[in-house]
mmCIF file of C-alpha atoms in Angstrom:
data_model
loop_
_atom_site.group_PDB
_atom_site.id
_atom_site.type_symbol
_atom_site.label_atom_id
_atom_site.label_comp_id
_atom_site.label_asym_id
_atom_site.label_seq_id
_atom_site.Cartn_x
_atom_site.Cartn_y
_atom_site.Cartn_z
ATOM 1 C CA MET A 1 -216.698 59.414 143.950
ATOM 2 C CA LYS A 2 -219.221 61.982 145.179
ATOM 3 C CA ARG A 3 -222.822 60.789 145.099
ATOM 4 C CA LYS A 4 -225.049 62.790 142.774
ATOM 5 C CA THR A 5 -227.928 64.544 144.542
ATOM 6 C CA ARG A 6 -231.085 66.191 143.239
ATOM 7 C CA GLY A 7 -231.782 69.868 143.759
ATOM 8 C CA ASN A 8 -234.197 71.229 146.330
ATOM 9 C CA GLY A 9 -237.828 70.920 145.302
ATOM 10 C CA GLN A 10 -237.196 68.241 142.656
ATOM 11 C CA GLY A 11 -238.364 65.345 144.814
ATOM 12 C CA CYS A 12 -236.890 61.920 145.395
ATOM 13 C CA ALA A 13 -237.668 58.236 144.952
ATOM 14 C CA TYR A 14 -237.304 55.292 147.347
ATOM 15 C CA ARG A 15 -237.978 51.590 147.231
ATOM 16 C CA ARG A 16 -241.040 50.288 149.045
ATOM 17 C CA GLY A 17 -241.333 46.543 148.811
ATOM 18 C CA SER A 18 -240.946 45.491 145.212
ATOM 19 C CA SER A 19 -241.843 48.916 143.721
ATOM 20 C CA TRP A 20 -240.634 52.482 143.819
ATOM 21 C CA THR A 21 -242.384 55.533 145.345
ATOM 22 C CA ALA A 22 -242.117 59.142 144.161
ATOM 23 C CA GLN A 23 -242.087 61.812 146.877
ATOM 24 C CA ILE A 24 -241.952 65.613 146.899
ATOM 25 C CA VAL A 25 -242.113 68.215 149.692
ATOM 26 C CA VAL A 26 -244.964 70.680 149.032
ATOM 27 C CA GLY A 27 -244.729 72.789 152.185
ATOM 28 C CA TRP A 28 -243.835 72.981 155.859
ATOM 29 C CA HIS A 29 -245.866 72.729 159.051
ATOM 30 C CA THR A 30 -244.978 74.145 162.466
ATOM 31 C CA GLY A 31 -246.229 71.998 165.330
ATOM 32 C CA GLU A 32 -247.427 73.187 168.723
ATOM 33 C CA ASP A 33 -244.007 72.275 170.131
ATOM 34 C CA GLY A 34 -242.325 74.638 167.672
ATOM 35 C CA ASN A 35 -240.781 71.911 165.548
ATOM 36 C CA VAL A 36 -241.060 72.286 161.776
ATOM 37 C CA TRP A 37 -242.144 69.281 159.723
ATOM 38 C CA PRO A 38 -242.253 68.810 155.941
ATOM 39 C CA ILE A 39 -245.580 68.293 154.181
ATOM 40 C CA LYS A 40 -245.054 65.557 151.603
ATOM 41 C CA ARG A 41 -246.953 64.213 148.600
ATOM 42 C CA ARG A 42 -246.298 60.638 147.407
ATOM 43 C CA LYS A 43 -247.289 58.158 144.732
ATOM 44 C CA GLY A 44 -246.107 54.579 144.638
ATOM 45 C CA GLY A 45 -246.259 51.550 142.351
ATOM 46 C CA PHE A 46 -243.474 52.399 139.924
ATOM 47 C CA SER A 47 -241.392 49.539 138.573
ATOM 48 C CA THR A 48 -238.161 51.556 138.309
ATOM 49 C CA LYS A 49 -236.511 54.415 140.157
ATOM 50 C CA ARG A 50 -236.295 56.430 136.931
ATOM 51 C CA GLU A 51 -240.084 56.306 136.449
ATOM 52 C CA ALA A 52 -240.633 57.420 140.046
ATOM 53 C CA LEU A 53 -238.227 60.345 139.692
ATOM 54 C CA GLU A 54 -239.809 61.464 136.437
ATOM 55 C CA TYR A 55 -243.225 61.441 138.103
ATOM 56 C CA CYS A 56 -241.962 63.893 140.751
ATOM 57 C CA LEU A 57 -242.457 66.670 138.204
ATOM 58 C CA GLN A 58 -246.141 65.783 137.938
ATOM 59 C CA LEU A 59 -246.437 65.658 141.720
ATOM 60 C CA ARG A 60 -244.998 69.154 141.871
ATOM 61 C CA ASP A 61 -247.552 70.420 139.337
ATOM 62 C CA VAL A 62 -250.396 68.734 141.213
ATOM 63 C CA SER A 63 -249.290 70.369 144.451
ATOM 64 C CA ALA A 64 -249.059 73.827 142.861
ATOM 65 C CA PRO A 65 -251.840 76.318 143.623
ATOM 66 C CA LYS A 66 -255.004 75.725 141.648
ATOM 67 C CA ALA A 67 -255.574 79.437 141.174
ATOM 68 C CA ARG A 68 -253.146 81.154 138.826
ATOM 69 C CA PRO A 69 -253.637 84.874 139.537
ATOM 70 C CA THR A 70 -251.307 87.524 138.178
ATOM 71 C CA LEU A 71 -249.184 89.757 140.372
ATOM 72 C CA GLN A 72 -251.605 92.631 139.747
ATOM 73 C CA GLU A 73 -254.595 90.532 140.808
ATOM 74 C CA VAL A 74 -252.872 89.478 144.042
ATOM 75 C CA PHE A 75 -251.752 93.051 144.709
ATOM 76 C CA ASP A 76 -255.347 94.269 144.384
ATOM 77 C CA LEU A 77 -256.562 91.598 146.825
ATOM 78 C CA TRP A 78 -253.763 92.318 149.291
ATOM 79 C CA ARG A 79 -254.266 96.074 149.072
ATOM 80 C CA ALA A 80 -257.988 95.813 149.782
ATOM 81 C CA ALA A 81 -257.256 93.751 152.898
ATOM 82 C CA TYR A 82 -254.200 95.667 154.116
ATOM 83 C CA ALA A 83 -254.992 99.344 153.416
ATOM 84 C CA PRO A 84 -257.504 99.697 156.310
ATOM 85 C CA ARG A 85 -254.792 98.598 158.763
ATOM 86 C CA VAL A 86 -252.261 101.348 158.038
ATOM 87 C CA LYS A 87 -252.195 105.107 157.642
ATOM 88 C CA PRO A 88 -252.997 106.504 154.182
ATOM 89 C CA GLU A 89 -249.490 107.940 153.821
ATOM 90 C CA THR A 90 -248.014 104.495 154.500
ATOM 91 C CA MET A 91 -250.159 103.002 151.759
ATOM 92 C CA VAL A 92 -248.976 105.734 149.402
ATOM 93 C CA CYS A 93 -245.404 104.519 149.958
ATOM 94 C CA TYR A 94 -246.397 100.923 149.164
ATOM 95 C CA ASP A 95 -248.276 102.016 146.033
ATOM 96 C CA SER A 96 -245.280 104.018 144.834
ATOM 97 C CA ALA A 97 -242.899 101.117 145.480
ATOM 98 C CA TYR A 98 -245.164 98.684 143.649
ATOM 99 C CA LYS A 99 -245.016 100.800 140.476
ATOM 100 C CA HIS A 100 -241.384 99.749 140.060
ATOM 101 C CA PHE A 101 -242.549 96.132 139.560
ATOM 102 C CA ALA A 102 -244.679 97.214 136.568
ATOM 103 C CA ARG A 103 -242.986 94.809 134.147
ATOM 104 C CA LEU A 104 -244.219 91.847 136.245
ATOM 105 C CA ARG A 105 -247.847 92.908 136.700
ATOM 106 C CA ASP A 106 -249.256 90.514 134.105
ATOM 107 C CA ARG A 107 -247.081 87.555 135.122
ATOM 108 C CA ARG A 108 -248.548 84.684 137.156
ATOM 109 C CA ILE A 109 -247.338 85.309 140.685
ATOM 110 C CA ALA A 110 -246.527 81.607 141.185
ATOM 111 C CA GLU A 111 -244.090 81.830 138.258
ATOM 112 C CA ILE A 112 -242.261 84.973 139.397
ATOM 113 C CA THR A 113 -238.799 84.244 140.764
ATOM 114 C CA ALA A 114 -236.468 86.080 143.104
ATOM 115 C CA ASN A 115 -234.346 86.972 140.067
ATOM 116 C CA ASP A 116 -237.364 88.639 138.442
ATOM 117 C CA LEU A 117 -237.937 90.814 141.500
ATOM 118 C CA GLN A 118 -234.218 91.532 141.878
ATOM 119 C CA SER A 119 -234.038 92.747 138.272
ATOM 120 C CA CYS A 120 -236.752 95.302 139.057
ATOM 121 C CA LEU A 121 -234.846 96.443 142.142
ATOM 122 C CA ASP A 122 -231.598 96.749 140.187
ATOM 123 C CA ALA A 123 -233.325 98.718 137.432
ATOM 124 C CA CYS A 124 -234.979 101.196 139.814
ATOM 125 C CA PRO A 125 -233.102 104.513 139.576
ATOM 126 C CA ALA A 126 -234.527 105.854 142.863
ATOM 127 C CA GLY A 127 -232.671 105.990 146.154
ATOM 128 C CA HIS A 128 -232.066 103.508 148.934
ATOM 129 C CA ARG A 129 -235.303 104.312 150.743
ATOM 130 C CA THR A 130 -237.355 103.411 147.665
ATOM 131 C CA HIS A 131 -235.459 100.123 147.363
ATOM 132 C CA GLN A 132 -236.295 99.382 150.993
ATOM 133 C CA ASN A 133 -239.972 100.102 150.340
ATOM 134 C CA MET A 134 -239.897 97.842 147.276
ATOM 135 C CA LYS A 135 -238.562 94.922 149.308
ATOM 136 C CA VAL A 136 -241.067 95.494 152.126
ATOM 137 C CA THR A 137 -243.965 95.770 149.673
ATOM 138 C CA ALA A 138 -242.955 92.596 147.839
ATOM 139 C CA GLY A 139 -242.607 90.786 151.165
ATOM 140 C CA LEU A 140 -246.118 91.793 152.234
ATOM 141 C CA ILE A 141 -247.611 90.712 148.906
ATOM 142 C CA TRP A 142 -245.895 87.309 148.986
ATOM 143 C CA ALA A 143 -246.841 86.768 152.634
ATOM 144 C CA TYR A 144 -250.474 87.333 151.670
ATOM 145 C CA ALA A 145 -250.130 85.024 148.664
ATOM 146 C CA LEU A 146 -248.499 82.337 150.808
ATOM 147 C CA ASP A 147 -251.258 82.513 153.424
ATOM 148 C CA SER A 148 -253.819 82.312 150.617
ATOM 149 C CA ASP A 149 -252.144 79.234 149.042
ATOM 150 C CA LEU A 150 -251.419 81.171 145.853
ATOM 151 C CA VAL A 151 -247.662 80.478 145.924
ATOM 152 C CA LEU A 152 -245.541 77.669 147.309
ATOM 153 C CA LYS A 153 -242.757 79.783 148.812
ATOM 154 C CA ASP A 154 -241.718 83.330 149.627
ATOM 155 C CA VAL A 155 -239.145 84.470 147.062
ATOM 156 C CA THR A 156 -238.584 87.900 148.633
ATOM 157 C CA LYS A 157 -236.478 86.933 151.642
ATOM 158 C CA ASN A 158 -233.035 87.390 150.089
ATOM 159 C CA LEU A 159 -233.635 90.378 147.829
ATOM 160 C CA TYR A 160 -230.618 92.687 147.886
ATOM 161 C CA ILE A 161 -231.206 96.414 148.243
ATOM 162 C CA GLY A 162 -227.637 97.544 148.850
ATOM 163 C CA ARG A 163 -226.285 99.516 151.739
ATOM 164 C CA GLY A 164 -227.374 102.840 150.323
ATOM 165 C CA ALA A 165 -225.405 106.023 150.069
ATOM 166 C CA SER A 166 -225.803 109.240 151.960
ATOM 167 C CA VAL A 167 -226.898 112.095 149.737
ATOM 168 C CA GLN A 168 -225.974 115.657 150.530
ATOM 169 C CA ARG A 169 -228.882 117.838 149.458
ATOM 170 C CA GLU A 170 -227.865 121.413 148.733
ATOM 171 C CA PRO A 171 -230.319 124.099 149.892
ATOM 172 C CA LEU A 172 -231.869 126.447 147.361
ATOM 173 C CA THR A 173 -229.899 129.607 146.803
ATOM 174 C CA GLU A 174 -231.435 133.051 147.323
ATOM 175 C CA ALA A 175 -231.477 133.499 143.542
ATOM 176 C CA GLU A 176 -233.393 130.252 143.050
ATOM 177 C CA VAL A 177 -235.935 131.188 145.710
ATOM 178 C CA GLU A 178 -236.381 134.549 143.980
ATOM 179 C CA VAL A 179 -237.159 132.755 140.698
ATOM 180 C CA ILE A 180 -239.959 130.894 142.487
ATOM 181 C CA ARG A 181 -241.292 134.107 144.050
ATOM 182 C CA ALA A 182 -241.272 135.904 140.710
ATOM 183 C CA ALA A 183 -243.295 133.075 139.140
ATOM 184 C CA ILE A 184 -246.190 133.396 141.612
ATOM 185 C CA PRO A 185 -248.358 135.679 139.435
ATOM 186 C CA SER A 186 -248.098 133.430 136.376
ATOM 187 C CA GLU A 187 -247.422 129.844 137.501
ATOM 188 C CA PRO A 188 -250.120 127.759 139.253
ATOM 189 C CA TYR A 189 -249.036 126.629 142.710
ATOM 190 C CA ALA A 190 -245.798 128.633 142.650
ATOM 191 C CA GLU A 191 -246.924 130.319 145.857
ATOM 192 C CA TYR A 192 -247.297 126.870 147.432
ATOM 193 C CA VAL A 193 -243.668 126.062 146.652
ATOM 194 C CA TYR A 194 -242.531 129.458 147.860
ATOM 195 C CA ALA A 195 -244.403 129.041 151.163
ATOM 196 C CA LEU A 196 -242.983 125.543 151.573
ATOM 197 C CA CYS A 197 -239.456 126.934 151.304
ATOM 198 C CA TYR A 198 -240.012 128.999 154.440
ATOM 199 C CA LEU A 199 -242.176 126.699 156.555
ATOM 200 C CA GLY A 200 -239.986 123.588 156.534
ATOM 201 C CA PHE A 201 -242.792 121.018 156.586
ATOM 202 C CA ARG A 202 -242.440 117.822 154.632
ATOM 203 C CA PRO A 203 -244.498 118.014 151.416
ATOM 204 C CA GLY A 204 -247.149 115.629 152.728
ATOM 205 C CA GLU A 205 -247.425 117.525 156.004
ATOM 206 C CA PHE A 206 -247.585 120.825 154.125
ATOM 207 C CA LEU A 207 -250.455 119.725 151.879
ATOM 208 C CA ALA A 208 -252.356 118.316 154.870
ATOM 209 C CA LEU A 209 -252.439 121.689 156.656
ATOM 210 C CA LYS A 210 -255.942 123.026 157.311
ATOM 211 C CA LYS A 211 -257.146 126.519 158.050
ATOM 212 C CA SER A 212 -257.822 125.375 161.609
ATOM 213 C CA ASP A 213 -254.073 124.752 161.980
ATOM 214 C CA TYR A 214 -253.404 128.493 161.766
ATOM 215 C CA HIS A 215 -253.095 130.330 165.086
ATOM 216 C CA GLU A 216 -252.083 133.736 166.394
ATOM 217 C CA GLU A 217 -250.782 134.240 169.894
ATOM 218 C CA GLY A 218 -249.178 137.356 171.321
ATOM 219 C CA GLY A 219 -248.945 138.886 167.864
ATOM 220 C CA VAL A 220 -247.117 135.847 166.484
ATOM 221 C CA ALA A 221 -248.710 133.779 163.719
ATOM 222 C CA TYR A 222 -247.870 130.079 163.509
ATOM 223 C CA LEU A 223 -249.069 126.811 162.006
ATOM 224 C CA VAL A 224 -249.429 123.532 163.890
ATOM 225 C CA GLY A 225 -248.687 120.414 161.855
ATOM 226 C CA GLY A 226 -246.475 117.408 161.280
ATOM 227 C CA SER A 227 -247.209 113.702 161.206
ATOM 228 C CA LYS A 228 -244.072 111.700 160.405
ATOM 229 C CA THR A 229 -242.871 110.884 163.916
ATOM 230 C CA GLU A 230 -244.196 111.187 167.452
ATOM 231 C CA ALA A 231 -241.786 114.036 168.156
ATOM 232 C CA GLY A 232 -242.717 115.788 164.911
ATOM 233 C CA ARG A 233 -246.472 115.761 165.406
ATOM 234 C CA GLY A 234 -248.205 118.948 166.429
ATOM 235 C CA ARG A 235 -245.126 121.124 166.186
ATOM 236 C CA ARG A 236 -245.478 124.900 165.962
ATOM 237 C CA VAL A 237 -243.941 126.551 162.903
ATOM 238 C CA PRO A 238 -243.887 130.384 162.859
ATOM 239 C CA VAL A 239 -245.148 132.093 159.699
ATOM 240 C CA PRO A 240 -242.403 134.403 158.371
ATOM 241 C CA ALA A 241 -243.413 137.892 157.269
ATOM 242 C CA CYS A 242 -242.356 137.172 153.656
ATOM 243 C CA ILE A 243 -245.166 134.649 153.212
ATOM 244 C CA ALA A 244 -247.764 136.258 155.493
ATOM 245 C CA ASP A 245 -249.705 137.587 152.472
ATOM 246 C CA ILE A 246 -249.812 134.118 150.918
ATOM 247 C CA ILE A 247 -251.166 132.572 154.115
ATOM 248 C CA ALA A 248 -253.741 135.354 154.423
ATOM 249 C CA ARG A 249 -254.968 134.692 150.883
ATOM 250 C CA ARG A 250 -255.215 130.988 151.559
ATOM 251 C CA LEU A 251 -257.180 131.593 154.785
ATOM 252 C CA ASN A 252 -259.662 133.749 152.903
ATOM 253 C CA THR A 253 -260.213 131.221 150.106
ATOM 254 C CA ASP A 254 -263.745 129.836 150.242
ATOM 255 C CA GLY A 255 -264.816 126.304 149.377
ATOM 256 C CA THR A 256 -262.102 124.323 151.152
ATOM 257 C CA GLU A 257 -260.867 123.605 154.667
ATOM 258 C CA TYR A 258 -257.299 123.073 153.447
ATOM 259 C CA LEU A 259 -254.724 125.831 153.180
ATOM 260 C CA PHE A 260 -253.061 124.411 150.084
ATOM 261 C CA PRO A 261 -255.632 122.410 148.102
ATOM 262 C CA MET A 262 -255.698 121.436 144.437
ATOM 263 C CA ARG A 263 -257.900 123.340 142.023
ATOM 264 C CA VAL A 264 -260.326 121.097 140.118
ATOM 265 C CA LEU A 265 -260.985 122.136 136.521
ATOM 266 C CA SER A 266 -263.314 120.761 133.878
ATOM 267 C CA ARG A 267 -262.023 119.703 130.470
ATOM 268 C CA SER A 268 -262.869 123.138 129.161
ATOM 269 C CA GLY A 269 -260.859 124.759 131.946
ATOM 270 C CA GLU A 270 -263.841 125.805 134.056
ATOM 271 C CA PHE A 271 -263.147 125.941 137.792
ATOM 272 C CA ARG A 272 -265.137 123.258 139.649
ATOM 273 C CA GLY A 273 -263.852 123.542 143.210
ATOM 274 C CA TYR A 274 -261.066 122.204 145.376
ATOM 275 C CA LYS A 275 -259.827 118.817 146.537
ATOM 276 C CA VAL A 276 -256.933 117.555 148.634
ATOM 277 C CA MET A 277 -253.681 117.602 146.697
ATOM 278 C CA SER A 278 -251.820 114.292 146.863
#
């Protein structure tokens, strides 16, 4: 007959002299020699094994973090500490990924399970890259919470994001590009989209372009930009003749150093100036 065992984290009981002792593992410690040792909490003096086992639940509650912050509260603490260490565009990715955990924001982080996080991943309609960012973001938040003694374990290790699927993106047709061009006189920022079609920068790189990034050499106009990879930084992109007028207008726009900024309007629609477009 197979001996019945208790599940992980439920504790155990053992006889010590004439009484029983309740014991539960509350964490792990890595020694200087690299060996990992369990951190245990005990209470003895029970007359029966049943009483000792029942008390394991109380030992687990006693060993739980005293602070009971929500996921949103921990995220805010982690973000304040982590944002200065990475590039702004990297933090934008983490912020976007975190939005997909919105249903868990008001839950106590110590009570959130791997299944809770997995349900958010499964419900996210975005692509594989977003799922990867979600798992990375959750891992960083739980690592911070673990180091801060706000949770007892990291529940993000085995989150499944799938293998992903390659997506074939079809280029815009000439007719579609013409629709964008025709909308320039009436639609705000249509000229931005039209220029982006011909320059080939990533949207973030495009919006980060400054007037100082425009150059002319030997009668050829070009923009210097790019930030995603080492090879992509500082690359020269020629300005096609079809968008030369747009670039000229942007260069002659006062009140901003950026080529493609956002217009700031008051509630009444009054123009207030420019700011960087996210």
